[in-house]
């Protein structure tokens, strides 16, 4: 880039020699008039624009007078790891961040996605000070740069090192000061300064104050037993409130927040909460107990210095009686015994294990030393090894959460709270992070996030009160993945107290800069693919599809090999139905072939966007798909405005034969066509029983007179789908998302969750051999009919990146 810059015969001014706004000794000293300069950007294009950003940062780094070669300076800056170089880079990055402000211009109301600007800003800095910002519609350049952390010892820009660095950490040898959990006092001390220098922290702080104020005036959370979800919502509400109240107290020293916290806790341990003392926090649904224990732990620890001795004793006693001692009972009954400990068994590698071990660990860490019963020590001796054996293995080797994309939130929130608390309280993660696959789980979350919400296969779970994607901030910092931090800080659920302490404010850049459009997750538990046309335009194309085994998902999956979602034009065209009713008989009892779970429509193969043979469920035990894939490998650049080249493509294929009975061979493939503006879905199948292709959509569907194509509309958006092959005998049929009349019956009293407004598009084929090819053409603005391509017919075995050119 720098070479081009010089080829353009420019001086140090990006506008070329003679720029009246450029002063050779001090850089830009006058704000740039915006309109007047636009044509220069067109002239110099991307190399110039990027050179400026680099050069300008460098100017701050070395404090030069911008008179040396930008080439040398630019390469120098990247490698200038001296303390002064790093400090200057951090300071400059902070200036850039605050000058741009919060990147998203808003949040999509339907899918809660951040909306990124389609204009881009160019910054003019002098020694880290922003002199001007130029906003333009130029699409090939931006001020947004590669994700980076800028190490610095400047306490107004970065967290200092934790003074507590035990040489031989032990879970029972804790830091001398309070708080112990997640937010030690050294962090509170610098937080106001960091807030002053970071637009994100500033905004989150304000939101937390606002939330706390809202909660303040509400009555304490009332006990409400909600069937199989127990009192989980109640407990998570209490936790959410306690976090906010305790945060605001520590930021203001106003004791009204302490009083309000105590009121909340007194109620949650009081005579009107729960049927009796032994079931107060509903230990038979231990998530509830664990989340309430965590709430009490945070209050006890964050307010330790202000609570009276008798208040502390009350909180601790209640926590031990209703929480921790129930937890010990659970561990003792982990592998058999009564109901209370199933989550601690060594095959429970999912959110339950993470949340339960986490809540108990926070509780034990909070009271260790004050508790004379030995309960806290006992919990820690059980919870940490249990979580390392189980919770930590809920992530497969490729980063995928083995339950579902939504359960990732619950599991990682529990995991991150526990890992973070152990690090702050005892100085080590005790292998909650080291040696785990959590370094990749942020990648999973990013790629499973589509434009029409998540690729939300399987159960989507209960309400997410106090559950967020903010573990991205912790994992991003810990594993040095700045893109995780950048991705999450723009999300609607970022503002909450944990973010204030997990966020590393030295991060800079844009998560999309350098981020590949596609990723293929190949672990056999959940082989799946994520393909898109952009990271920053919510009207772009997103396709995700899965194969994977049908066991090993903590009974949260569907029988869904081959299932896909398709987003385009800002909406979801092929989608998921989500959880069934958790209170339905035997919904979770078993995931074996004959399990009742697989009788419910939303869990059955017929409830997925895949092929059905003989109207039967997929083969739970034998399904062992294999996959293949390819991509032209584009990465998005720095701009929020990104158009893929026309040659850009990606494909994924799976051999799903083993997932089906009565099927000699079945391969499903999906690929992007025509610069990722069209999608081809192909099924090469030989079956001895009737075959049915199915897709669930919220669209209004009208089948065209030929019977082989259909027009789908959602609001004012249109997508055409067309069966390319077979060319005869095709009849697209539309119907409701309900079970077949001849499906095996549901248990007495059970009903399927209704799927209002969902249409099933199906194609029925007689037994035989087919290559069924369905083309999806979203009607993009400005795209003429003649701009759409009709791909050649290529057997899936012969698919390559170039096979459809
Ligand atoms: C960018 O383009 C949009 C639409 O074409 C226009 O409304 C807007 O004013 C332009 N912004 C700038 C900074 O040129
Ligand atoms: C946090 O937000 C509150 C409410 O807006 C504000 O009063 C306070 O000054 C903020 N704290 C800092 C350190 O900026
Ligand atoms: C916190 O407040 C913001 C508005 O400032 C709101 O959007 C958000 O839903 C609130 N969060 C919670 C958990 O109440
Ligand atoms: C709150 O009190 C602590 C301890 O006395 C003090 O360090 C801190 O500055 C005070 N904060 C505010 C906002 O007054
Ligand atoms: C406590 O309440 C539960 C639920 O109502 C009940 O099953 C249990 O027998 C009660 N236990 C005691 C000791 O009263
Ligand atoms: C429940 O526990 C509280 C606090 O320990 C105690 O005051 C109360 O008497 C207990 N209730 C019953 C019914 O045992
Ligand atoms: C998939 O991930 C699991 C961990 O969840 C690991 O045990 C297994 O070996 C991985 N399988 C493959 C094929 O990599
Ligand atoms: C229909 O829209 C809802 C709300 O956005 C979404 O949750 C659901 O997955 C969609 N269903 C389908 C079949 O696309
Ligand atoms: C498929 O065949 C297996 C035996 O290989 C059998 O256990 C299973 O019940 C069959 N699936 C269905 C849906 O009938
Ligand atoms: C279904 O569509 C009707 C009519 O458009 C609408 O009133 C209703 O809210 C929709 N229901 C759901 C669950 O989206
Ligand atoms: C890319 O494809 C579009 C139609 O989708 C066409 O309008 C455009 O000219 C093509 N660009 C190139 C460079 O071939």
Short mmCIF file of N, CA and C and ligand atoms in Angstrom, two decimals, residues 646 674 677 783 787-788, ligand 11:
data_model
loop_
_atom_site.label_atom_id
_atom_site.label_comp_id
_atom_site.label_asym_id
_atom_site.label_seq_id
_atom_site.Cartn_x
_atom_site.Cartn_y
_atom_site.Cartn_z
N UNK A 646 -17.42 -11.53 -8.39
CA UNK A 646 -18.37 -12.46 -9.00
C UNK A 646 -17.88 -13.90 -8.95
N UNK A 674 -22.88 -17.18 -8.42
CA UNK A 674 -23.05 -15.83 -8.97
C UNK A 674 -22.64 -14.75 -7.96
N UNK A 677 -24.89 -14.40 -4.77
CA UNK A 677 -26.23 -13.82 -4.85
C UNK A 677 -27.30 -14.89 -5.05
N UNK A 783 -31.19 -5.91 -9.46
CA UNK A 783 -30.69 -7.07 -10.20
C UNK A 783 -31.76 -7.52 -11.20
N UNK A 787 -29.58 -11.19 -14.96
CA UNK A 787 -28.36 -11.26 -14.15
C UNK A 787 -28.26 -12.57 -13.36
N UNK A 788 -29.35 -13.31 -13.27
CA UNK A 788 -29.31 -14.58 -12.53
C UNK A 788 -28.74 -15.68 -13.43
C1 LIG B 11 -21.00 -9.51 -11.79
O1 LIG B 11 -22.31 -10.00 -11.90
C2 LIG B 11 -23.33 -9.00 -12.06
C3 LIG B 11 -24.65 -9.67 -12.15
O2 LIG B 11 -24.87 -10.45 -11.02
C4 LIG B 11 -23.06 -8.18 -13.29
O3 LIG B 11 -24.00 -7.12 -13.34
C5 LIG B 11 -21.66 -7.62 -13.25
O4 LIG B 11 -21.39 -6.98 -14.47
C6 LIG B 11 -20.65 -8.72 -13.03
N1 LIG B 11 -19.35 -8.12 -12.84
C7 LIG B 11 -18.32 -8.56 -13.50
C8 LIG B 11 -17.06 -7.84 -13.21
O5 LIG B 11 -18.37 -9.49 -14.29
#
